[in-house]
Coordinates of C-alpha atoms and ligand atoms in Angstrom, one line a residue:
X1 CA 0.0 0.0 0.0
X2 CA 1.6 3.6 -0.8
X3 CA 1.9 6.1 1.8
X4 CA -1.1 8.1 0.2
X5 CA -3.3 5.0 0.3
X6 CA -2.7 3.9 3.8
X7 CA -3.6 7.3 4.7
X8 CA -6.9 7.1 3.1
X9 CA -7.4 4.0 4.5
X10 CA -7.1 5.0 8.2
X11 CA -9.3 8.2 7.8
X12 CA -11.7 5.7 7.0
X13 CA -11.4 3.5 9.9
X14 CA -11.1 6.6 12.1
X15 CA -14.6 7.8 11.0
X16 CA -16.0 4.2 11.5
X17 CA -14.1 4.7 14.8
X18 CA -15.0 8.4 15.9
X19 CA -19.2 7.8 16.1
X20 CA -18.9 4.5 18.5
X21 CA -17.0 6.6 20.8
X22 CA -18.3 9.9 20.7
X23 CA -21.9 9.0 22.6
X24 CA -20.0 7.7 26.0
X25 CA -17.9 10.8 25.9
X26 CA -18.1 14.7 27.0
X27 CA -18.7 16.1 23.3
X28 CA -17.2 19.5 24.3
X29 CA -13.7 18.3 24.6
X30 CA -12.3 16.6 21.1
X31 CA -8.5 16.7 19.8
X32 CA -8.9 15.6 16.3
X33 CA -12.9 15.6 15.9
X34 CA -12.7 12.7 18.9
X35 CA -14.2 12.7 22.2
X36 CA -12.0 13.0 25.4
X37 CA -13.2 11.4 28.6
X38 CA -11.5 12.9 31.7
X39 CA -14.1 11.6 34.2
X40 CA -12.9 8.9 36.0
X41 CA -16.3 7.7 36.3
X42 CA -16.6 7.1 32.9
X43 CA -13.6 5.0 33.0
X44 CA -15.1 1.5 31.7
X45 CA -14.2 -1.7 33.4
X46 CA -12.0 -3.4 31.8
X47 CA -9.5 -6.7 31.9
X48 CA -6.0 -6.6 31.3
X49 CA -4.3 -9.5 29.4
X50 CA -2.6 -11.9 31.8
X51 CA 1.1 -11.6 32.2
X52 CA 2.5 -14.7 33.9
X53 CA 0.1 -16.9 31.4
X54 CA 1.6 -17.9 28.8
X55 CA -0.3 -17.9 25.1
X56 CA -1.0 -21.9 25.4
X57 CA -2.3 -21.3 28.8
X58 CA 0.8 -22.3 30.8
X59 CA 1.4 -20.4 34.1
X60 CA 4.5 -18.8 34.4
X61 CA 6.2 -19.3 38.0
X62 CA 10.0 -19.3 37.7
X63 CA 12.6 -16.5 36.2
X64 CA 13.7 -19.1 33.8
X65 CA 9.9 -19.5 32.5
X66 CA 9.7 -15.7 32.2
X67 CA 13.0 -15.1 30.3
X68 CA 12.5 -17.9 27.9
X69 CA 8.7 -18.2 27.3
X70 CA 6.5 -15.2 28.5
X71 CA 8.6 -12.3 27.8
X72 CA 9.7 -13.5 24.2
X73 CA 5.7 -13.8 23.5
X74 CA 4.8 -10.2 24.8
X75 CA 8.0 -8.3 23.3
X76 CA 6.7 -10.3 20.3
X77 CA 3.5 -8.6 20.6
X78 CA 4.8 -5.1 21.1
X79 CA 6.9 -5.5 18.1
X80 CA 3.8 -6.1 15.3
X81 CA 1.3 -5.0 17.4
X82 CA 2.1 -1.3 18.9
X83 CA 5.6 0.0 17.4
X84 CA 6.6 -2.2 14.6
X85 CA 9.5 -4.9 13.5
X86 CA 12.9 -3.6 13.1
X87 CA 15.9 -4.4 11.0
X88 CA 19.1 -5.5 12.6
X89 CA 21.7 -3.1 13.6
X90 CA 24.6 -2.4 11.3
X91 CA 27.9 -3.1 12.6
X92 CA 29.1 0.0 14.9
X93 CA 30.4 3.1 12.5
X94 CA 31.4 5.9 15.2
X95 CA 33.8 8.6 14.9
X96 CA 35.4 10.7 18.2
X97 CA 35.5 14.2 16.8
X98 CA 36.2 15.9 20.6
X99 CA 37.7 13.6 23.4
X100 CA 39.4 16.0 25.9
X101 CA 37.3 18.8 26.2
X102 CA 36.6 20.0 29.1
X103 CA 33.2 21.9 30.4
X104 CA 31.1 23.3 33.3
X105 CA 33.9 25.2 35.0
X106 CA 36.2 22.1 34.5
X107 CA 33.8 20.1 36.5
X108 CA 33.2 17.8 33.4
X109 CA 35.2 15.9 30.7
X110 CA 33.4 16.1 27.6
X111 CA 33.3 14.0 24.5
X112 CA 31.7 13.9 21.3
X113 CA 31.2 10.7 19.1
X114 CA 29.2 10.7 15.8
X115 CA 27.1 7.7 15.3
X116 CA 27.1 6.7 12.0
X117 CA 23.7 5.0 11.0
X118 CA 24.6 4.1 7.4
X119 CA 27.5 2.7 5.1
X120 CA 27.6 6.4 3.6
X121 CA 28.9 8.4 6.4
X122 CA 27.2 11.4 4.5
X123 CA 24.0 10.2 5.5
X124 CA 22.0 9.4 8.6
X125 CA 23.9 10.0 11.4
X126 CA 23.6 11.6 15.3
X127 CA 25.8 13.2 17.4
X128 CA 26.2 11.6 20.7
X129 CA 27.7 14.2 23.3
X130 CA 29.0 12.9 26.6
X131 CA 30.2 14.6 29.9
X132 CA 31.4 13.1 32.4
X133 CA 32.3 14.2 36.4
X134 CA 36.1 14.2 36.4
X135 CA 36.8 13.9 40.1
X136 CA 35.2 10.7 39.9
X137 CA 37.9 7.7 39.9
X138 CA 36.5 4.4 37.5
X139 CA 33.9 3.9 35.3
X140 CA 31.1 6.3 36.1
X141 CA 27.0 5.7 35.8
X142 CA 25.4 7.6 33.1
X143 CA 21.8 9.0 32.4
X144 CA 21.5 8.6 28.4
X145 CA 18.8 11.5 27.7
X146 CA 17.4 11.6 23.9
X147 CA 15.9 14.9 23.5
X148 CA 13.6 17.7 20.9
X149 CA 16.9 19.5 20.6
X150 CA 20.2 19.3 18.8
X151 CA 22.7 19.2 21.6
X152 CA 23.7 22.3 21.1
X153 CA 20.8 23.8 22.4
X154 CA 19.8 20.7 25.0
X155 CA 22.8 21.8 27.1
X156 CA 24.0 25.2 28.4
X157 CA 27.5 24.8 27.2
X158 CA 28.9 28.0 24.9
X159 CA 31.6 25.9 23.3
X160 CA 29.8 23.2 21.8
X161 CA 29.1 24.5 17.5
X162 CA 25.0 24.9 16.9
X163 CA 23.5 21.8 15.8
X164 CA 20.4 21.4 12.8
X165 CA 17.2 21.0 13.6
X166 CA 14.5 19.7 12.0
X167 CA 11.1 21.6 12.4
X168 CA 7.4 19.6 12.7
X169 CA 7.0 21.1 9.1
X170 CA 9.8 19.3 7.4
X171 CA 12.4 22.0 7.5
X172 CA 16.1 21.9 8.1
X173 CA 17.1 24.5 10.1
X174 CA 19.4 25.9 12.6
X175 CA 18.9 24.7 16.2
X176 CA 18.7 28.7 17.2
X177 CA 15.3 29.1 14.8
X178 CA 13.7 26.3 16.5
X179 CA 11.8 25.5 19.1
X180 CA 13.9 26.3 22.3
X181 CA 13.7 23.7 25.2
X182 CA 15.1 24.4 28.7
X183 CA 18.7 23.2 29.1
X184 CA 18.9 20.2 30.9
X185 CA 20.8 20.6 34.5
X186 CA 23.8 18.4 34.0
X187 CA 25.9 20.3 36.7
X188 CA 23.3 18.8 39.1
X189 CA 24.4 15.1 37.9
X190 CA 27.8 15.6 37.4
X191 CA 28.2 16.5 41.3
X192 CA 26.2 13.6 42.1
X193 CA 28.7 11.3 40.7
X194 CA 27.0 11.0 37.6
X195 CA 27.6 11.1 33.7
X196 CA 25.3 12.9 31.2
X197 CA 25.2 12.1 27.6
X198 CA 22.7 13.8 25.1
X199 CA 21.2 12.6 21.4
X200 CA 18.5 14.3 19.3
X201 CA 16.0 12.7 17.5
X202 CA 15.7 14.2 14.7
X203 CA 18.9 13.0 14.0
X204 CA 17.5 9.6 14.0
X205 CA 14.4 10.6 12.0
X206 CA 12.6 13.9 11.9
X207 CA 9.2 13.8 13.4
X208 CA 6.7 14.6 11.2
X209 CA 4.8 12.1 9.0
X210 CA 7.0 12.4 6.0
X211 CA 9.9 12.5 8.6
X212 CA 11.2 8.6 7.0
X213 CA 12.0 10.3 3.6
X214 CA 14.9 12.1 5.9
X215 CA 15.3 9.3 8.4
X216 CA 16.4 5.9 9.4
X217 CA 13.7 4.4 7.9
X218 CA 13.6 6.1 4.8
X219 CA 17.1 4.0 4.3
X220 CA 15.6 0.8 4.6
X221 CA 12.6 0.6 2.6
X222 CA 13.0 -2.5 -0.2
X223 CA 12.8 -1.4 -3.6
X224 CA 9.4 -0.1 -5.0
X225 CA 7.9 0.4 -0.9
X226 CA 7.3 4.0 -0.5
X227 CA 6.1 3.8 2.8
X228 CA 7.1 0.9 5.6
X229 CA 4.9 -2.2 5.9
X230 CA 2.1 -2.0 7.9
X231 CA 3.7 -4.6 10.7
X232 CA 7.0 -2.5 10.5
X233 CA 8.4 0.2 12.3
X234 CA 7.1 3.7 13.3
X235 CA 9.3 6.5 14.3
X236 CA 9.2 5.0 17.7
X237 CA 11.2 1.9 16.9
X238 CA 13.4 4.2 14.6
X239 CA 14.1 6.2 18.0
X240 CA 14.8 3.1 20.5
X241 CA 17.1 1.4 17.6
X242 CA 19.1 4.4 17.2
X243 CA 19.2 4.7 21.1
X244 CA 20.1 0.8 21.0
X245 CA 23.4 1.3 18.4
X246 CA 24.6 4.1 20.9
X247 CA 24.2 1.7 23.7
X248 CA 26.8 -0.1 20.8
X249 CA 29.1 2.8 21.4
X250 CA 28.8 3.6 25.0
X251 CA 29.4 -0.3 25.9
X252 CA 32.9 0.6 24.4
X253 CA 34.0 3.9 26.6
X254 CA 35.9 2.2 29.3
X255 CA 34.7 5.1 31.4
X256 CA 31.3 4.8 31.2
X257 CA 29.9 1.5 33.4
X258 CA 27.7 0.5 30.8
X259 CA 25.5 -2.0 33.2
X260 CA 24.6 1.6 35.0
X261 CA 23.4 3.4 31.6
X262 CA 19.7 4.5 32.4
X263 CA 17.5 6.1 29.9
X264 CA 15.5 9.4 30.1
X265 CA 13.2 10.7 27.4
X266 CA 9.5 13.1 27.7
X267 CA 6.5 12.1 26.3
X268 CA 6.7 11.1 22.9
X269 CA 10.4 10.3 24.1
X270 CA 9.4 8.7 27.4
X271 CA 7.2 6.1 25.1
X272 CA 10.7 5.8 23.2
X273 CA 12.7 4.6 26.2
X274 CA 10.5 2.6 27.6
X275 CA 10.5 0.8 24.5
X276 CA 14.2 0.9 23.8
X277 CA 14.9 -0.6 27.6
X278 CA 12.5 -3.0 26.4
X279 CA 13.9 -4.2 23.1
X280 CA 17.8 -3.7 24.2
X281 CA 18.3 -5.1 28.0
X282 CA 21.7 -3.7 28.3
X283 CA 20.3 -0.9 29.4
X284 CA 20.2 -0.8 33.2
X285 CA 17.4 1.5 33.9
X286 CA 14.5 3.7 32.4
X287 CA 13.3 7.2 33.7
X288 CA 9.9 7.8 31.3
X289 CA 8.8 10.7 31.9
X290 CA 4.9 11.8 30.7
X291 CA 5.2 8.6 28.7
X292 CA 1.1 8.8 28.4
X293 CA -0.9 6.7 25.6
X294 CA 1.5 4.1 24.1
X295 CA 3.5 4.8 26.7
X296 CA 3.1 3.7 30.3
X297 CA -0.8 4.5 30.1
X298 CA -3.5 2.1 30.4
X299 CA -4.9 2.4 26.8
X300 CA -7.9 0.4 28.3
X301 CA -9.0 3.2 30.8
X302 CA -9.8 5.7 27.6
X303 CA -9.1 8.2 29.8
X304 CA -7.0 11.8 28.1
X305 CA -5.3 10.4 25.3
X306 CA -6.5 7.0 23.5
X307 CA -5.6 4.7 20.6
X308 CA -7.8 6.6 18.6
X309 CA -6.3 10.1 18.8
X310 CA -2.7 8.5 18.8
X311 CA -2.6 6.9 15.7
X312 CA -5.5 9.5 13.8
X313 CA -4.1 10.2 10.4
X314 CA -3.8 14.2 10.9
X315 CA -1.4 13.1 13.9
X316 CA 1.0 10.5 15.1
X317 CA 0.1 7.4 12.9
X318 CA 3.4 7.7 11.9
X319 CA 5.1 7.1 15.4
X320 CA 3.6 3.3 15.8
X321 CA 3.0 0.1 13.7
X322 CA 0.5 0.5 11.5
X323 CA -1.4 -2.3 13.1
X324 CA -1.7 -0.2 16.1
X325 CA -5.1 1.5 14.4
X326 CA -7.0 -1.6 14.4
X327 CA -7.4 -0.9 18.3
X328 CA -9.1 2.2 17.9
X329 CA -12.5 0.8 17.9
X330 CA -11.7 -1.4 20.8
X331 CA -9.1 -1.2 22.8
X332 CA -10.3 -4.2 24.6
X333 CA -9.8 -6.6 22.0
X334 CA -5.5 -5.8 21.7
X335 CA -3.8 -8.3 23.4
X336 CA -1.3 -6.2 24.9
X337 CA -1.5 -3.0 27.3
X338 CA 0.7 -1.2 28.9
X339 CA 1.7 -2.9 32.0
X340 CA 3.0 -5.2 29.8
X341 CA 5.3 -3.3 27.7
X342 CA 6.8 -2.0 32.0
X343 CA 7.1 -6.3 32.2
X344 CA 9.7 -6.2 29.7
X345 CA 11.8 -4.1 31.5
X346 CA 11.5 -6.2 35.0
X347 CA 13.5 -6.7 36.9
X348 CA 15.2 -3.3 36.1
X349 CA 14.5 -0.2 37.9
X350 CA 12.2 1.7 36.1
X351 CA 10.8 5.4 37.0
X352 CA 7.6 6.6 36.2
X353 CA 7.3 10.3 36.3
X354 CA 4.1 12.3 35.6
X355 CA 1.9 15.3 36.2
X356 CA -0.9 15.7 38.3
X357 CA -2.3 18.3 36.3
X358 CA -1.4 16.3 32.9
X359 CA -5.0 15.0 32.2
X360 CA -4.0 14.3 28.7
X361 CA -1.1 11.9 29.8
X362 CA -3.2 10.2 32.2
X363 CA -0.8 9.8 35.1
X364 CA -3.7 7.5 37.0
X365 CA -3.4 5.2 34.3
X366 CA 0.6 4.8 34.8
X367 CA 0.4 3.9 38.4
X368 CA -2.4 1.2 38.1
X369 CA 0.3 -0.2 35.2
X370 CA 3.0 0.0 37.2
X371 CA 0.7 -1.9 40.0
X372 CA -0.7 -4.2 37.1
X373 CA 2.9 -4.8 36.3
X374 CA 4.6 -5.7 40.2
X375 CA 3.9 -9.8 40.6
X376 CA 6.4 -10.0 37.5
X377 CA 8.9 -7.5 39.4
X378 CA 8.5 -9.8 42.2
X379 CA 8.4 -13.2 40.3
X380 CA 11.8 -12.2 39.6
X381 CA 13.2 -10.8 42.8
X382 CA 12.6 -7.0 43.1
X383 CA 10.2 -4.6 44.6
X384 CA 7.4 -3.3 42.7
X385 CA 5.5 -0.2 44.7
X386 CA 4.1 -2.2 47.1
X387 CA 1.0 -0.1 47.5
X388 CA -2.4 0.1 45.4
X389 CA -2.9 3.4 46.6
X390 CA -2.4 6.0 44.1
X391 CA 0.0 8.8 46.2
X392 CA -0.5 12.4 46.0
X393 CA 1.3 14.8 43.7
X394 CA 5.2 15.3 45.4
X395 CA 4.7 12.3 47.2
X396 CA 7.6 9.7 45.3
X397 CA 7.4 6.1 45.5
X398 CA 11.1 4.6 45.0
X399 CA 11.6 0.8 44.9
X400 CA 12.5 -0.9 42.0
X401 CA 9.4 0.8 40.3
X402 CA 9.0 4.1 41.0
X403 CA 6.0 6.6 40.8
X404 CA 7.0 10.2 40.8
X405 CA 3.7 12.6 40.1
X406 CA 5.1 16.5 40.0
X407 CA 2.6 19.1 40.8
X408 CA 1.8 20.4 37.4
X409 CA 1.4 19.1 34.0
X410 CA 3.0 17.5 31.1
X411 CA 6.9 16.8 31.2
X412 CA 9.3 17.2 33.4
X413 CA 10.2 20.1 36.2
X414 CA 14.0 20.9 37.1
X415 CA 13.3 20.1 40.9
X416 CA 12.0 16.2 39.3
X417 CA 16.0 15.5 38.6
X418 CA 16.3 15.3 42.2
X419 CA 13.9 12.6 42.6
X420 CA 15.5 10.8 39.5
X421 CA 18.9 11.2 41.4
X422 CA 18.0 9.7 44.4
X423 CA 16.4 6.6 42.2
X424 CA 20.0 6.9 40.4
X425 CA 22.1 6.7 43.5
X426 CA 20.0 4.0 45.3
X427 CA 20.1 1.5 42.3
X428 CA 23.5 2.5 40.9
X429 CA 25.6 4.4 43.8
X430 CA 24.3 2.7 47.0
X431 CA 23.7 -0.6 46.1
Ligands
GCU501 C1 1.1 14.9 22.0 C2 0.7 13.4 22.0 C3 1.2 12.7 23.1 C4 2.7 12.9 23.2 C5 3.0 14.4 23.2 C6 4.5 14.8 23.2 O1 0.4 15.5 23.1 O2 -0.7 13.3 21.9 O3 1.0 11.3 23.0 O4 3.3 12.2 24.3 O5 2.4 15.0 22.1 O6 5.3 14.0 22.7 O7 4.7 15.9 23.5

């Protein structure tokens, strides 16, 4: 089917879609022409798959069960079914273009490796910029971050040379004429004994739905596809397998503990993470921030943000498999959610931070996942919250799963890096 068609062809379904909705729903509030529930009486009852039974029924009691049967099934799943199949990596193609520089009032090291995504070094690649606290002695733990910005602009660091950036629209332009993000507080992490290493996205693949024309994906179309398959990858995948080959790169830096590398994306990105620590398990730990629908959210609850506006052609069809749209009319009849897409990161630390305000996101919906998802944290030795009751706004829970809701709305706040560095140091420091 060409790009054009498959377009057609979900508008369709979405108008099928959009009437068998809209009666159970408050009619005022739409995002695409579709209803938006955000009364948590209307929430429907609803089942979620099983996780520790296995698709011919089997129960799954032991780690070995979970590692070799379950978890291949539902990582299966999540692959066709939500973000799409993937090809294999190319063999590692880097190139260290800074490695003694020196930043932060001499507080940090800083290095800067471009990943090279294709044979032709002229073409799809990221820049992958890493500091690193230089009083510390040995290999140091390092928060991966993959970010809206070029890095020039995702830091606050004058000497670094002003990255591209690729605009919603499909332009190319400086990182100065786009949209301007916060810099991240890496100061705060370096003095907390921690690394801090930054990527773009766009890089990867520009976000927009035309974006695989100038991206990852773009490269691997077969001859005479103009768009991929419909059980192949959306820009999500293209985001967690660029995050996977510099998790190729970082597992060579001899400074860098590469069993303490812990991922850290918002929204759109905090879907991307969880779905990279869930397809690469070198990773050591996840921080999703916001992660929402297709993220951490119970797509089952229909609460903010469902299947249906996700994947609606006029907006981010393009991020997800295209099977994902065949949910829309029912969310009930997917065999996954997301507490199981949290179960393929168990038994590592994973950090759920939301919003209270962030209605959209749903930040109910990721705690009774992360609750859904604890008797596999357990089945294999580590602490999920421990508590059904969803904690107020400032109140964090940290185990092996962690619930952090800000007071406020979508993203993340500068005071949230503390919580994240106290989940850091008692998983990667302390322990
Ligand atoms: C939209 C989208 C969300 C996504 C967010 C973002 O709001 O509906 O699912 O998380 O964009 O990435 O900022």
């Amino acid at each position: 089917m060409s790009f054009f068609h498959r377009k057609a062809f979900w508008a369709f379904a979405y108008l099928m879609s959009i009437t068998s909705f809209a009666n159970a729903q408050d009619l005022n509030k739409k995002v695409a022409g579709i209803a938006i529930n955000y009364d948590e009486n209307n929430v429907p009852d609803y089942q979620l798959p099983e996780l520790l039974i296995s698709e011919n029924g089997d129960k799954i009691t032991s780690r070995e069960e979970w590692f070799n049967k379950r978890r291949p099934e539902i990582l299966s799943l999540f692959k066709t079914e939500q973000f799409g199949l993937f090809p294999e990596k190319p063999k590692l193609n880097f190139n260290v273009f800074e490695n003694d520089g020196s930043a932060f009032n001499n507080k940090a090291s800083r290095t800067q490796v471009r990943l090279f995504f294709t044979e032709d070094t002229t073409k799809i690649k990221a820049d992958l910029l890493i500091y690193l606290p230089k009083k510390s002695k040995g290999p140091v733990p390092l928060l991966l971050k993959i970010g809206f910005s070029p890095n020039s602009n995702a830091v606050d660091d004058p000497e670094l040379k002003e990255g591209m950036m690729w605009t919603r629209e499909g332009e190319r332009v400086p990182a100065s004429q786009g949209r301007a993000f916060k810099p991240f507080d890496v100061e705060k992490f370096l003095d907390n004994g921690i690394g801090v290493a930054t990527i773009y996205y766009g890089d990867i693949e520009p976000d927009y739905p035309a974006g695989f024309k100038n991206g990852i994906r773009g490269h691997y179309l077969e001859e005479g596809e103009d768009y991929p398959a419909p059980n192949e990858w959306g820009t999500i995948s293209a985001w967690s397998w660029g995050l996977s080959y510099a998790m190729d790169y970082l597992v060579t830096n001899d400074h860098i503990d590469s069993k303490k590398v812990a991922l850290y994306g918002i929204s759109r990105l905090g879907k991307t993470v969880l779905w990279a620590g869930a397809i690469d398990q070198r990773f050591g730990m996840v921080i999703a921030s916001c992660s929402g629908e297709g993220g951490a959210a119970i797509s089952r609850r229909q609460y903010g943000e469902t299947i249906h506006h996700m994947v609606h052609p006029n907006r981010y069809f393009y991020q997800f498999s295209g099977r994902r749209a065949k949910y829309s009319f029912d969310p009930n009849s997917s065999p996954i959610d997301s507490h199981m897409l949290l179960s393929l990161i168990a038994p590592r630390p994973l950090m759920l931070q939301t919003g209270d305000t962030d209605y959209w996101s749903d930040p109910k919906g990721e705690f009774d996942a992360a609750v859904a998802v604890e008797p596999v944290y357990e089945l294999l030795g580590a602490e999920g919250l421990q508590t059904k009751t969803w904690p107020a706004a400032e109140k964090p829970i940290l185990k092996d799963l962690g619930y952090y809701m800000h007071a406020g709305g979508h993203g993340s706040l500068p005071s949230d890096n503390d919580v994240f560095i106290d989940f850091l140091k008692m998983h990667f420091i302390n322990k």
